């Protein structure tokens, strides 16, 4: 027996934000086809010069990707969704922490997500629900005194 479900797609995303999300969607989908070490290398270059994203900006980016792509809004779209949201944040000069890992409770499945202010963004799960295996966090700049 299957359980019926419907995708929740945000409908209040401004047109300008949707267009920016469409701009990063193709690179995000292309990145999602690469091996993890290549994804990490690309993201480490992309994060340079960005400030840490706050929760509101990160959630807005995630919502925008879900609004423009059924694949990203779907349950198996976590990798392109997280990559696209990180790239969309970067267009605005910020960077969330991009993470990939596994659920800590059975069944142990792979997952990718973004975090801001130390918390998963838009996942609807407790903070300790996923074990991080790979992260690309914002670069902390040294404070000049």
PDB file of C-alpha atoms in Angstrom:
ATOM      1  CA  UNK A   1       0.000   0.000   0.000  1.00  0.00           C
ATOM      2  CA  UNK A   2       1.305   3.453  -0.842  1.00  0.00           C
ATOM      3  CA  UNK A   3       0.714   6.705   0.920  1.00  0.00           C
ATOM      4  CA  UNK A   4      -0.477   9.572  -1.249  1.00  0.00           C
ATOM      5  CA  UNK A   5       1.612  12.695  -1.031  1.00  0.00           C
ATOM      6  CA  UNK A   6       1.908  16.031  -2.744  1.00  0.00           C
ATOM      7  CA  UNK A   7       4.949  18.202  -3.151  1.00  0.00           C
ATOM      8  CA  UNK A   8       4.898  21.442  -1.230  1.00  0.00           C
ATOM      9  CA  UNK A   9       6.165  24.185  -3.550  1.00  0.00           C
ATOM     10  CA  UNK A  10       6.439  27.741  -2.265  1.00  0.00           C
ATOM     11  CA  UNK A  11       4.269  30.095  -4.280  1.00  0.00           C
ATOM     12  CA  UNK A  12       5.244  33.402  -2.667  1.00  0.00           C
ATOM     13  CA  UNK A  13       8.762  33.623  -4.160  1.00  0.00           C
ATOM     14  CA  UNK A  14       9.245  36.932  -6.027  1.00  0.00           C
ATOM     15  CA  UNK A  15       9.853  36.781  -9.785  1.00  0.00           C
ATOM     16  CA  UNK A  16      13.367  38.210  -9.471  1.00  0.00           C
ATOM     17  CA  UNK A  17      14.302  35.510  -6.948  1.00  0.00           C
ATOM     18  CA  UNK A  18      12.791  32.790  -9.174  1.00  0.00           C
ATOM     19  CA  UNK A  19      14.875  33.992 -12.099  1.00  0.00           C
ATOM     20  CA  UNK A  20      18.035  33.907  -9.983  1.00  0.00           C
ATOM     21  CA  UNK A  21      17.114  30.374  -8.881  1.00  0.00           C
ATOM     22  CA  UNK A  22      16.714  29.311 -12.512  1.00  0.00           C
ATOM     23  CA  UNK A  23      20.165  30.762 -13.196  1.00  0.00           C
ATOM     24  CA  UNK A  24      21.836  28.473 -10.628  1.00  0.00           C
ATOM     25  CA  UNK A  25      19.652  25.429 -11.310  1.00  0.00           C
ATOM     26  CA  UNK A  26      21.600  24.113 -14.302  1.00  0.00           C
ATOM     27  CA  UNK A  27      25.024  24.424 -12.598  1.00  0.00           C
ATOM     28  CA  UNK A  28      23.541  22.749  -9.502  1.00  0.00           C
ATOM     29  CA  UNK A  29      22.203  19.847 -11.547  1.00  0.00           C
ATOM     30  CA  UNK A  30      25.556  19.492 -13.336  1.00  0.00           C
ATOM     31  CA  UNK A  31      27.442  19.574 -10.024  1.00  0.00           C
ATOM     32  CA  UNK A  32      25.165  16.884  -8.605  1.00  0.00           C
ATOM     33  CA  UNK A  33      26.483  14.457 -11.238  1.00  0.00           C
ATOM     34  CA  UNK A  34      30.103  14.843 -10.084  1.00  0.00           C
ATOM     35  CA  UNK A  35      31.928  12.710  -7.508  1.00  0.00           C
ATOM     36  CA  UNK A  36      31.873  14.120  -3.950  1.00  0.00           C
ATOM     37  CA  UNK A  37      35.514  15.277  -3.988  1.00  0.00           C
ATOM     38  CA  UNK A  38      34.882  17.356  -7.123  1.00  0.00           C
ATOM     39  CA  UNK A  39      31.704  18.854  -5.654  1.00  0.00           C
ATOM     40  CA  UNK A  40      33.630  19.816  -2.543  1.00  0.00           C
ATOM     41  CA  UNK A  41      36.457  21.375  -4.569  1.00  0.00           C
ATOM     42  CA  UNK A  42      34.031  23.498  -6.616  1.00  0.00           C
ATOM     43  CA  UNK A  43      32.137  24.625  -3.522  1.00  0.00           C
ATOM     44  CA  UNK A  44      35.345  25.522  -1.690  1.00  0.00           C
ATOM     45  CA  UNK A  45      36.217  27.884  -4.538  1.00  0.00           C
ATOM     46  CA  UNK A  46      32.664  29.277  -4.712  1.00  0.00           C
ATOM     47  CA  UNK A  47      32.514  30.144  -1.005  1.00  0.00           C
ATOM     48  CA  UNK A  48      35.563  32.427  -1.109  1.00  0.00           C
ATOM     49  CA  UNK A  49      34.829  35.986  -0.098  1.00  0.00           C
ATOM     50  CA  UNK A  50      31.317  35.261   1.158  1.00  0.00           C
ATOM     51  CA  UNK A  51      29.993  36.017   4.612  1.00  0.00           C
ATOM     52  CA  UNK A  52      28.021  33.379   6.545  1.00  0.00           C
ATOM     53  CA  UNK A  53      24.360  33.178   5.512  1.00  0.00           C
ATOM     54  CA  UNK A  54      21.710  33.741   8.124  1.00  0.00           C
ATOM     55  CA  UNK A  55      18.715  31.441   8.474  1.00  0.00           C
ATOM     56  CA  UNK A  56      16.324  33.740   6.605  1.00  0.00           C
ATOM     57  CA  UNK A  57      18.529  34.097   3.510  1.00  0.00           C
ATOM     58  CA  UNK A  58      19.267  30.373   3.436  1.00  0.00           C
ATOM     59  CA  UNK A  59      15.563  29.490   3.743  1.00  0.00           C
ATOM     60  CA  UNK A  60      14.701  31.986   0.985  1.00  0.00           C
ATOM     61  CA  UNK A  61      17.280  30.358  -1.304  1.00  0.00           C
ATOM     62  CA  UNK A  62      15.976  26.871  -0.564  1.00  0.00           C
ATOM     63  CA  UNK A  63      12.383  28.001  -1.155  1.00  0.00           C
ATOM     64  CA  UNK A  64      13.330  29.613  -4.468  1.00  0.00           C
ATOM     65  CA  UNK A  65      14.919  26.379  -5.729  1.00  0.00           C
ATOM     66  CA  UNK A  66      11.856  24.372  -4.711  1.00  0.00           C
ATOM     67  CA  UNK A  67       9.599  26.922  -6.428  1.00  0.00           C
ATOM     68  CA  UNK A  68      11.328  26.619  -9.806  1.00  0.00           C
ATOM     69  CA  UNK A  69      12.158  22.905  -9.879  1.00  0.00           C
ATOM     70  CA  UNK A  70       9.960  19.897  -9.207  1.00  0.00           C
ATOM     71  CA  UNK A  71      13.094  17.795  -8.956  1.00  0.00           C
ATOM     72  CA  UNK A  72      14.505  20.009  -6.208  1.00  0.00           C
ATOM     73  CA  UNK A  73      11.170  20.051  -4.403  1.00  0.00           C
ATOM     74  CA  UNK A  74      10.935  16.257  -4.486  1.00  0.00           C
ATOM     75  CA  UNK A  75      12.149  13.809  -1.860  1.00  0.00           C
ATOM     76  CA  UNK A  76      15.087  12.657  -3.998  1.00  0.00           C
ATOM     77  CA  UNK A  77      16.159  16.171  -4.985  1.00  0.00           C
ATOM     78  CA  UNK A  78      18.215  16.897  -1.894  1.00  0.00           C
ATOM     79  CA  UNK A  79      21.591  17.102  -3.650  1.00  0.00           C
ATOM     80  CA  UNK A  80      20.674  19.535  -6.440  1.00  0.00           C
ATOM     81  CA  UNK A  81      18.447  21.461  -3.999  1.00  0.00           C
ATOM     82  CA  UNK A  82      21.245  21.931  -1.476  1.00  0.00           C
ATOM     83  CA  UNK A  83      23.795  22.793  -4.162  1.00  0.00           C
ATOM     84  CA  UNK A  84      21.446  25.253  -5.830  1.00  0.00           C
ATOM     85  CA  UNK A  85      20.539  26.906  -2.536  1.00  0.00           C
ATOM     86  CA  UNK A  86      24.219  27.317  -1.656  1.00  0.00           C
ATOM     87  CA  UNK A  87      24.973  28.813  -5.078  1.00  0.00           C
ATOM     88  CA  UNK A  88      21.962  31.118  -4.851  1.00  0.00           C
ATOM     89  CA  UNK A  89      23.129  32.347  -1.459  1.00  0.00           C
ATOM     90  CA  UNK A  90      26.537  32.962  -3.010  1.00  0.00           C
ATOM     91  CA  UNK A  91      24.996  35.189  -5.676  1.00  0.00           C
ATOM     92  CA  UNK A  92      23.878  37.398  -2.796  1.00  0.00           C
ATOM     93  CA  UNK A  93      27.322  37.425  -1.177  1.00  0.00           C
ATOM     94  CA  UNK A  94      26.591  34.905   1.560  1.00  0.00           C
ATOM     95  CA  UNK A  95      27.388  31.225   2.073  1.00  0.00           C
ATOM     96  CA  UNK A  96      25.527  28.627   4.153  1.00  0.00           C
ATOM     97  CA  UNK A  97      27.221  25.496   5.393  1.00  0.00           C
ATOM     98  CA  UNK A  98      26.676  22.850   2.716  1.00  0.00           C
ATOM     99  CA  UNK A  99      26.445  19.362   4.199  1.00  0.00           C
ATOM    100  CA  UNK A 100      26.078  15.810   3.064  1.00  0.00           C
ATOM    101  CA  UNK A 101      25.751  12.817   5.312  1.00  0.00           C
ATOM    102  CA  UNK A 102      23.362  10.144   6.555  1.00  0.00           C
ATOM    103  CA  UNK A 103      20.365   9.831   8.833  1.00  0.00           C
ATOM    104  CA  UNK A 104      21.322   8.615  12.271  1.00  0.00           C
ATOM    105  CA  UNK A 105      18.231   6.413  12.605  1.00  0.00           C
ATOM    106  CA  UNK A 106      17.365   3.468  10.374  1.00  0.00           C
ATOM    107  CA  UNK A 107      17.048   3.266   7.485  1.00  0.00           C
ATOM    108  CA  UNK A 108      20.449   4.878   7.006  1.00  0.00           C
ATOM    109  CA  UNK A 109      20.040   6.886   3.827  1.00  0.00           C
ATOM    110  CA  UNK A 110      22.244   9.550   2.290  1.00  0.00           C
ATOM    111  CA  UNK A 111      21.104  13.158   2.385  1.00  0.00           C
ATOM    112  CA  UNK A 112      22.382  16.623   1.457  1.00  0.00           C
ATOM    113  CA  UNK A 113      21.266  19.879   3.054  1.00  0.00           C
ATOM    114  CA  UNK A 114      22.348  23.379   3.969  1.00  0.00           C
ATOM    115  CA  UNK A 115      22.753  24.840   7.422  1.00  0.00           C
ATOM    116  CA  UNK A 116      22.717  28.393   8.684  1.00  0.00           C
ATOM    117  CA  UNK A 117      23.467  29.578  12.178  1.00  0.00           C
ATOM    118  CA  UNK A 118      24.348  25.972  13.075  1.00  0.00           C
ATOM    119  CA  UNK A 119      20.937  24.517  12.188  1.00  0.00           C
ATOM    120  CA  UNK A 120      19.586  22.598   9.170  1.00  0.00           C
ATOM    121  CA  UNK A 121      17.472  24.829   6.931  1.00  0.00           C
ATOM    122  CA  UNK A 122      13.988  23.678   5.945  1.00  0.00           C
ATOM    123  CA  UNK A 123      14.507  20.020   6.812  1.00  0.00           C
ATOM    124  CA  UNK A 124      11.731  19.638   9.379  1.00  0.00           C
ATOM    125  CA  UNK A 125      13.946  17.398  11.492  1.00  0.00           C
ATOM    126  CA  UNK A 126      15.805  17.835  14.778  1.00  0.00           C
ATOM    127  CA  UNK A 127      19.298  19.307  14.603  1.00  0.00           C
ATOM    128  CA  UNK A 128      20.934  15.943  15.389  1.00  0.00           C
ATOM    129  CA  UNK A 129      18.869  13.904  12.893  1.00  0.00           C
ATOM    130  CA  UNK A 130      21.704  13.777  10.341  1.00  0.00           C
ATOM    131  CA  UNK A 131      25.363  12.830  10.762  1.00  0.00           C
ATOM    132  CA  UNK A 132      27.601  15.087   8.677  1.00  0.00           C
ATOM    133  CA  UNK A 133      30.188  13.364   6.490  1.00  0.00           C
ATOM    134  CA  UNK A 134      31.233  16.270   4.226  1.00  0.00           C
ATOM    135  CA  UNK A 135      30.768  19.968   4.959  1.00  0.00           C
ATOM    136  CA  UNK A 136      31.759  23.149   3.170  1.00  0.00           C
ATOM    137  CA  UNK A 137      31.344  25.954   5.689  1.00  0.00           C
ATOM    138  CA  UNK A 138      31.885  29.686   5.217  1.00  0.00           C
ATOM    139  CA  UNK A 139      35.493  30.761   5.598  1.00  0.00           C
ATOM    140  CA  UNK A 140      36.007  32.543   8.884  1.00  0.00           C
ATOM    141  CA  UNK A 141      38.082  35.649   8.385  1.00  0.00           C
ATOM    142  CA  UNK A 142      40.591  36.595  11.083  1.00  0.00           C
ATOM    143  CA  UNK A 143      39.633  39.659  13.079  1.00  0.00           C
ATOM    144  CA  UNK A 144      42.033  42.592  12.703  1.00  0.00           C
ATOM    145  CA  UNK A 145      42.916  44.360  15.920  1.00  0.00           C
TER     146      UNK A 145
END
